[in-house]
mmCIF file of N, CA and C in Angstrom:
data_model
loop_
_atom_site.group_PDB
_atom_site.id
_atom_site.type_symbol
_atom_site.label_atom_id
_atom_site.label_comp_id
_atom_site.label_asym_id
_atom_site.label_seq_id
_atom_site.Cartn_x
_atom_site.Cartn_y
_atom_site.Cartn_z
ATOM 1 N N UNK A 2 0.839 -1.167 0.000
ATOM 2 C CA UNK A 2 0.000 0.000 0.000
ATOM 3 C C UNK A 2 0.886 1.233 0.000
ATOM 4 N N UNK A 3 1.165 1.525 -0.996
ATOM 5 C CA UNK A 3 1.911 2.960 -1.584
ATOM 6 C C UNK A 3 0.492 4.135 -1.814
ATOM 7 N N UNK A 4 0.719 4.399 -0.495
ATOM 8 C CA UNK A 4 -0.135 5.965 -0.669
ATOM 9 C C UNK A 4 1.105 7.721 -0.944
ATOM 10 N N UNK A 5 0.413 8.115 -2.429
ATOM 11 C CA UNK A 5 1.608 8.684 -2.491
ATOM 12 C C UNK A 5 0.399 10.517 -2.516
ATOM 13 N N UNK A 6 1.128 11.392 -2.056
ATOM 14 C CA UNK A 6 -0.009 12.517 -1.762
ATOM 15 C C UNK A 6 0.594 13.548 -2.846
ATOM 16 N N UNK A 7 0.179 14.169 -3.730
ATOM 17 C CA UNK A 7 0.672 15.401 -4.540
ATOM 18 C C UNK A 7 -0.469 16.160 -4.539
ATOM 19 N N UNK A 8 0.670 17.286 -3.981
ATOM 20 C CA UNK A 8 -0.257 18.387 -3.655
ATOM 21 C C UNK A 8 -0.484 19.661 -5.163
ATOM 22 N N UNK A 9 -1.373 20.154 -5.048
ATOM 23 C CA UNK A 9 -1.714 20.412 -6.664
ATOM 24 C C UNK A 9 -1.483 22.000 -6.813
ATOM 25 N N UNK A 10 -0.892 22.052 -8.109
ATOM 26 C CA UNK A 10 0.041 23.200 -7.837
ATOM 27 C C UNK A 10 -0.901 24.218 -8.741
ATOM 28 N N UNK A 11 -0.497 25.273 -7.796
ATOM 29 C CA UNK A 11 -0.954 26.364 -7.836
ATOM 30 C C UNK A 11 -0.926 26.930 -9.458
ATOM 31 N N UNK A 12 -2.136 27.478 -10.234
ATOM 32 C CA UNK A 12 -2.202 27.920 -11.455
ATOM 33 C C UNK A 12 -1.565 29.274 -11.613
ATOM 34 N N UNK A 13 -1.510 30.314 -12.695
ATOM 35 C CA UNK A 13 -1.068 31.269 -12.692
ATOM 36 C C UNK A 13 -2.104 32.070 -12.412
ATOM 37 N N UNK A 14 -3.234 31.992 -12.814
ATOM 38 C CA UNK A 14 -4.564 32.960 -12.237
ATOM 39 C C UNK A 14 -4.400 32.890 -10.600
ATOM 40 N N UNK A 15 -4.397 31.695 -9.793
ATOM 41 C CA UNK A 15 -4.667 32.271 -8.468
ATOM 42 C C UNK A 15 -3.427 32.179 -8.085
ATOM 43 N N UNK A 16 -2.661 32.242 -8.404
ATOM 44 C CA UNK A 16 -1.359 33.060 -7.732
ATOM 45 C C UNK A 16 -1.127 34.632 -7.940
ATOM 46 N N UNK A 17 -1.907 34.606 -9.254
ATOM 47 C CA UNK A 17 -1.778 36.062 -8.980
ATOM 48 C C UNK A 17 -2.617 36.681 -8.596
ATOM 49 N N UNK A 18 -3.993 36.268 -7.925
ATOM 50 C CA UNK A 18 -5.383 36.636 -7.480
ATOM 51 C C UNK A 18 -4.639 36.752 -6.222
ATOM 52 N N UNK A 19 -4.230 35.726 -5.668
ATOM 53 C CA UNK A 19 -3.420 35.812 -4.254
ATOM 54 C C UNK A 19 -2.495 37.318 -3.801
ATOM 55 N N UNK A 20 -1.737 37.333 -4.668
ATOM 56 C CA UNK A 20 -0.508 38.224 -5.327
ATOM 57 C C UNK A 20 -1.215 39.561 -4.945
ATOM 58 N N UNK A 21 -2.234 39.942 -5.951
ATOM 59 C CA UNK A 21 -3.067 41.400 -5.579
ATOM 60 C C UNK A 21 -3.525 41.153 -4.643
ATOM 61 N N UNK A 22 -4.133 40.116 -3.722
ATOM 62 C CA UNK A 22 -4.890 40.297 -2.005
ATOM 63 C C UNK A 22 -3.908 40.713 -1.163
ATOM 64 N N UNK A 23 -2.120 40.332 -1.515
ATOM 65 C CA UNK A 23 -1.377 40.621 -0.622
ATOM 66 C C UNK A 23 -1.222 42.003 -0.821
ATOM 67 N N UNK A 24 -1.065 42.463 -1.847
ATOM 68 C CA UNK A 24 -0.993 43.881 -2.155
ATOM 69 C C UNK A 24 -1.821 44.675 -1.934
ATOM 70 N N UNK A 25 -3.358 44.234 -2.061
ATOM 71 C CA UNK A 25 -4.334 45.795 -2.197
ATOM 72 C C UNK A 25 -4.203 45.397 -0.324
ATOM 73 N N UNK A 26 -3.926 44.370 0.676
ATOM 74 C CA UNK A 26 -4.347 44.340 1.899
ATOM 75 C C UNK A 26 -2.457 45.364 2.955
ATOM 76 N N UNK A 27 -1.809 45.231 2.046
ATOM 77 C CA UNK A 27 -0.833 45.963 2.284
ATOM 78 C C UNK A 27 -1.346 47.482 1.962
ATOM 79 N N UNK A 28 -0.988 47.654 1.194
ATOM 80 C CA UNK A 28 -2.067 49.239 0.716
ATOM 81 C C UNK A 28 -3.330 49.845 1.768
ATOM 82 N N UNK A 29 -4.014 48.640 2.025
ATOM 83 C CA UNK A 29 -5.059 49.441 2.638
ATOM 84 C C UNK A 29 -4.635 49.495 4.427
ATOM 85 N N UNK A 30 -4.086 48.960 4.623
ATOM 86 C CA UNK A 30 -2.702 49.232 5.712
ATOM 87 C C UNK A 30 -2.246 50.413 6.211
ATOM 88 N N UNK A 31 -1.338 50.391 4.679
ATOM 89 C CA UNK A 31 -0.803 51.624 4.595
ATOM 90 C C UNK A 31 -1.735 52.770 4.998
ATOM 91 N N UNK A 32 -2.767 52.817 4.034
ATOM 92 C CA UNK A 32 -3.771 53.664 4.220
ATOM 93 C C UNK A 32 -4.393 54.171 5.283
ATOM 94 N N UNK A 33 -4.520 53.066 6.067
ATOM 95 C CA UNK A 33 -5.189 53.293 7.376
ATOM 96 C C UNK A 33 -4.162 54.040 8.515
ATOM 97 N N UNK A 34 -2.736 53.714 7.946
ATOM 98 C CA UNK A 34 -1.484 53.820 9.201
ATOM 99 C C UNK A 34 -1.808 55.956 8.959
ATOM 100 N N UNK A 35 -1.660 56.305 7.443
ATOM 101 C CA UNK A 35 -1.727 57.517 6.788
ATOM 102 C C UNK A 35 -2.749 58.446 7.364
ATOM 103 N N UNK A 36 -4.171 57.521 7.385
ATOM 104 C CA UNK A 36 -5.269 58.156 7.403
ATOM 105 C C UNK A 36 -5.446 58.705 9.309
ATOM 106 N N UNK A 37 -4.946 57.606 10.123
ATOM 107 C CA UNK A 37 -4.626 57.750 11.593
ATOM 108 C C UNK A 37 -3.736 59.243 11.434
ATOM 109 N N UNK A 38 -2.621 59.075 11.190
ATOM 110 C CA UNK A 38 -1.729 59.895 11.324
ATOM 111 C C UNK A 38 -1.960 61.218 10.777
ATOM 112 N N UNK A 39 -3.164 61.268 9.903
ATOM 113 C CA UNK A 39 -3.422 62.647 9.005
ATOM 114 C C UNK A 39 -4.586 63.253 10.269
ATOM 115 N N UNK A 40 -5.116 62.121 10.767
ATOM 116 C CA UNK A 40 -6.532 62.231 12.049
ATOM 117 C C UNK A 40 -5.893 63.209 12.957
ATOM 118 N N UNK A 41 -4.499 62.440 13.409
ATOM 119 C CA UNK A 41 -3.861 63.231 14.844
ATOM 120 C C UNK A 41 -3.304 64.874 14.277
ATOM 121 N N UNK A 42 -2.778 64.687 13.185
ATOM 122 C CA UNK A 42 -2.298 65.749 12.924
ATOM 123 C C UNK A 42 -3.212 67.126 12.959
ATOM 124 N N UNK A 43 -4.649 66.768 12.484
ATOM 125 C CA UNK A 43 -5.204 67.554 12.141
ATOM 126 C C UNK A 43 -6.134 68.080 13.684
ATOM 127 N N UNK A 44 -5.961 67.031 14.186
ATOM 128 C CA UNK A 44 -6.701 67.186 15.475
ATOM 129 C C UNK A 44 -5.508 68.162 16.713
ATOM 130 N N UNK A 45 -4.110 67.437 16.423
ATOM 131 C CA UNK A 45 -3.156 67.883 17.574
ATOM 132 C C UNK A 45 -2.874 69.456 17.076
ATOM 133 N N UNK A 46 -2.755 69.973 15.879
ATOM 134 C CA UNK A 46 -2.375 71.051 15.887
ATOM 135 C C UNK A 46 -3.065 72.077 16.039
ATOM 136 N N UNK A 47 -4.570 71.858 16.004
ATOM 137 C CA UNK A 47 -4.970 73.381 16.436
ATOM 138 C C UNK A 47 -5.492 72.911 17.851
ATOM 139 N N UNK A 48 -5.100 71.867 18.885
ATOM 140 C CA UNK A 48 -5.300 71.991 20.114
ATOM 141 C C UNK A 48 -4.005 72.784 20.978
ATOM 142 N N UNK A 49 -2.779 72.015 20.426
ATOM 143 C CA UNK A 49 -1.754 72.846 20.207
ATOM 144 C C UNK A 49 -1.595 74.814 19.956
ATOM 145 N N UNK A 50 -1.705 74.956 19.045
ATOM 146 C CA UNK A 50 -1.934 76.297 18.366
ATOM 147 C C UNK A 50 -3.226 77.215 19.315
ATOM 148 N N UNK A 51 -4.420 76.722 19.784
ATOM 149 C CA UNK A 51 -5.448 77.421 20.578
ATOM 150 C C UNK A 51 -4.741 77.305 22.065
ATOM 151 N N UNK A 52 -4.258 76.163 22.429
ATOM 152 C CA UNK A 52 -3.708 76.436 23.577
ATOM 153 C C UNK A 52 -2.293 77.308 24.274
ATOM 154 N N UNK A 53 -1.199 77.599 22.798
ATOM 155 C CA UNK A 53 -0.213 78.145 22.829
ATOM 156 C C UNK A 53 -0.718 79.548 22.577
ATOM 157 N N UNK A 54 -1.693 80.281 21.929
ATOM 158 C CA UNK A 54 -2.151 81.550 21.620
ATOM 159 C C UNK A 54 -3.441 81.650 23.623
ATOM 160 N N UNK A 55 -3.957 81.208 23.802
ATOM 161 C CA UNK A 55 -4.630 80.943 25.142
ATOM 162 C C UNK A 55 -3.233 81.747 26.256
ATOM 163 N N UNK A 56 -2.229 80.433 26.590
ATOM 164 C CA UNK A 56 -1.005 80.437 26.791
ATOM 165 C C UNK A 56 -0.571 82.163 26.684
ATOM 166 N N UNK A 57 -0.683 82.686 25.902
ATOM 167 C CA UNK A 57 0.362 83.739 25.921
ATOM 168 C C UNK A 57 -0.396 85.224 25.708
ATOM 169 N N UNK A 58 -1.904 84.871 25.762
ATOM 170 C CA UNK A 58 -3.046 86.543 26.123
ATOM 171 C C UNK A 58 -2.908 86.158 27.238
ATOM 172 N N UNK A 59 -3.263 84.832 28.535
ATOM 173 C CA UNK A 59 -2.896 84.943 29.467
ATOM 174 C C UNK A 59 -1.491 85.760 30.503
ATOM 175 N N UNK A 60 -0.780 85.494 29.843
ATOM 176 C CA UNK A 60 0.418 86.217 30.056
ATOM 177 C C UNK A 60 0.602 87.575 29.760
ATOM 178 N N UNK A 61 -0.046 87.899 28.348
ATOM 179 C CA UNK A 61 -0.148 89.359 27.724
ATOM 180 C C UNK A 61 -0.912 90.436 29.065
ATOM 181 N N UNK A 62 -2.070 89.644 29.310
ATOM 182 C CA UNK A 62 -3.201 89.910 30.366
ATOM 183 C C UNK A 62 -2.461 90.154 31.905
ATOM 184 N N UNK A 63 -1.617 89.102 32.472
ATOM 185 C CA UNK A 63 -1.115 89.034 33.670
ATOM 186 C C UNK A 63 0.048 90.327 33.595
ATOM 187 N N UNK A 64 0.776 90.529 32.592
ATOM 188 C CA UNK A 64 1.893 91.250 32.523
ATOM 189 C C UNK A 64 1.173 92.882 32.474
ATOM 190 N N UNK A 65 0.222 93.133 31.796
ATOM 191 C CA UNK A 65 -0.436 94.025 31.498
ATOM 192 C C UNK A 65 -1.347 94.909 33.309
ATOM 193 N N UNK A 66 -1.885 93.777 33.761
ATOM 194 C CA UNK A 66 -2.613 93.509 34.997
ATOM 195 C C UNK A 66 -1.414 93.730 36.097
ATOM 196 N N UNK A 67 -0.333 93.592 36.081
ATOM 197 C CA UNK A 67 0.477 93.388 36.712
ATOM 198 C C UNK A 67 0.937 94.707 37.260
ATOM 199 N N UNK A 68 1.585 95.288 35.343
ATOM 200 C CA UNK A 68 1.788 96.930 35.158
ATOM 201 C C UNK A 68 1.085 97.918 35.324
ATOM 202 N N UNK A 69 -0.473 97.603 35.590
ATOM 203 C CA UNK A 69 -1.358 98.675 35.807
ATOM 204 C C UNK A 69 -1.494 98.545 37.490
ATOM 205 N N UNK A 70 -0.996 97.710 38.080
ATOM 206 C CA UNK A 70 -1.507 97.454 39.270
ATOM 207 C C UNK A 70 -0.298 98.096 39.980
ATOM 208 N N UNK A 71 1.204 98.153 39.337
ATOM 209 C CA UNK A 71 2.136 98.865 40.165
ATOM 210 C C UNK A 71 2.667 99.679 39.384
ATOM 211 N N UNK A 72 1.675 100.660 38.639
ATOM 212 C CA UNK A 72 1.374 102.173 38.196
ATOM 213 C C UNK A 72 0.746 102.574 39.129
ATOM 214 N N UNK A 73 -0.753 102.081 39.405
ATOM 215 C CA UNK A 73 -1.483 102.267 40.363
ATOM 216 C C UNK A 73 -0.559 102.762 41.762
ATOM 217 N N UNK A 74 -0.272 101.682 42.059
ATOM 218 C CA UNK A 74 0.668 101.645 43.339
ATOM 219 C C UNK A 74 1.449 102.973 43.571
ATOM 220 N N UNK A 75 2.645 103.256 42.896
ATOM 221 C CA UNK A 75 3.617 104.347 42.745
ATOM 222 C C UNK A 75 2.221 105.645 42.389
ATOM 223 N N UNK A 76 1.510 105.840 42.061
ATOM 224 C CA UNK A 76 0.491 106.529 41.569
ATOM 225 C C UNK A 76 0.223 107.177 43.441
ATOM 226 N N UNK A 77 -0.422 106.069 44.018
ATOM 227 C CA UNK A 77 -0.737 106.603 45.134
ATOM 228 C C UNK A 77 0.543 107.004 46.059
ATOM 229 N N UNK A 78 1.690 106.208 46.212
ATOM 230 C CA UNK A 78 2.385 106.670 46.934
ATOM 231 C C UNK A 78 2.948 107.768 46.366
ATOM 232 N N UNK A 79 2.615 108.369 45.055
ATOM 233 C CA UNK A 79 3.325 109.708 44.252
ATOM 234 C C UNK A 79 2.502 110.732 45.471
ATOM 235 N N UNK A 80 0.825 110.316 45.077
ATOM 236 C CA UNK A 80 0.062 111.214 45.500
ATOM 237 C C UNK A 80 0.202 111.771 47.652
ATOM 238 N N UNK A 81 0.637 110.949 47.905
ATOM 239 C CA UNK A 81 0.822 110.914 49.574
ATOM 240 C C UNK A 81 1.796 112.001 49.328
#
């Protein structure tokens, strides 16, 4: 009893049907890695950008608040 097994070889159509699944599933990969990364970008920079302009009227405000408050000051001790 010679059991002999051959396994049946692959045609040129579905190797290359195979061939493009590896490719369009690489691609859409890619795509997705792109499409994430275009998400954050678009999301991080104007949280970034509103919080760095926020960031620095605060400061404009405190520095401003600061200078009127010891004008004020010298103001009254001018007036004494």
């Amino acid at each position: 009893m010679n059991a002999s097994f051959s396994l049946p070889h692959p045609d040129s159509q579905s190797e290359s049907r195979n061939r493009s699944t590896v490719i369009c599933t690489y691609l859409l990969r890619i795509s997705a890695r792109l499409t994430g990364v275009v998400l954050c970008v678009l999301i991080l920079v104007p949280l970034v950008t509103v919080s760095f302009v926020l960031v620095s009227q605060r400061k404009s405000h405190s520095c401003l608040a600061s200078g009127h408050a010891l004008v004020h000051h010298y103001n009254i001790i001018y007036s004494l």
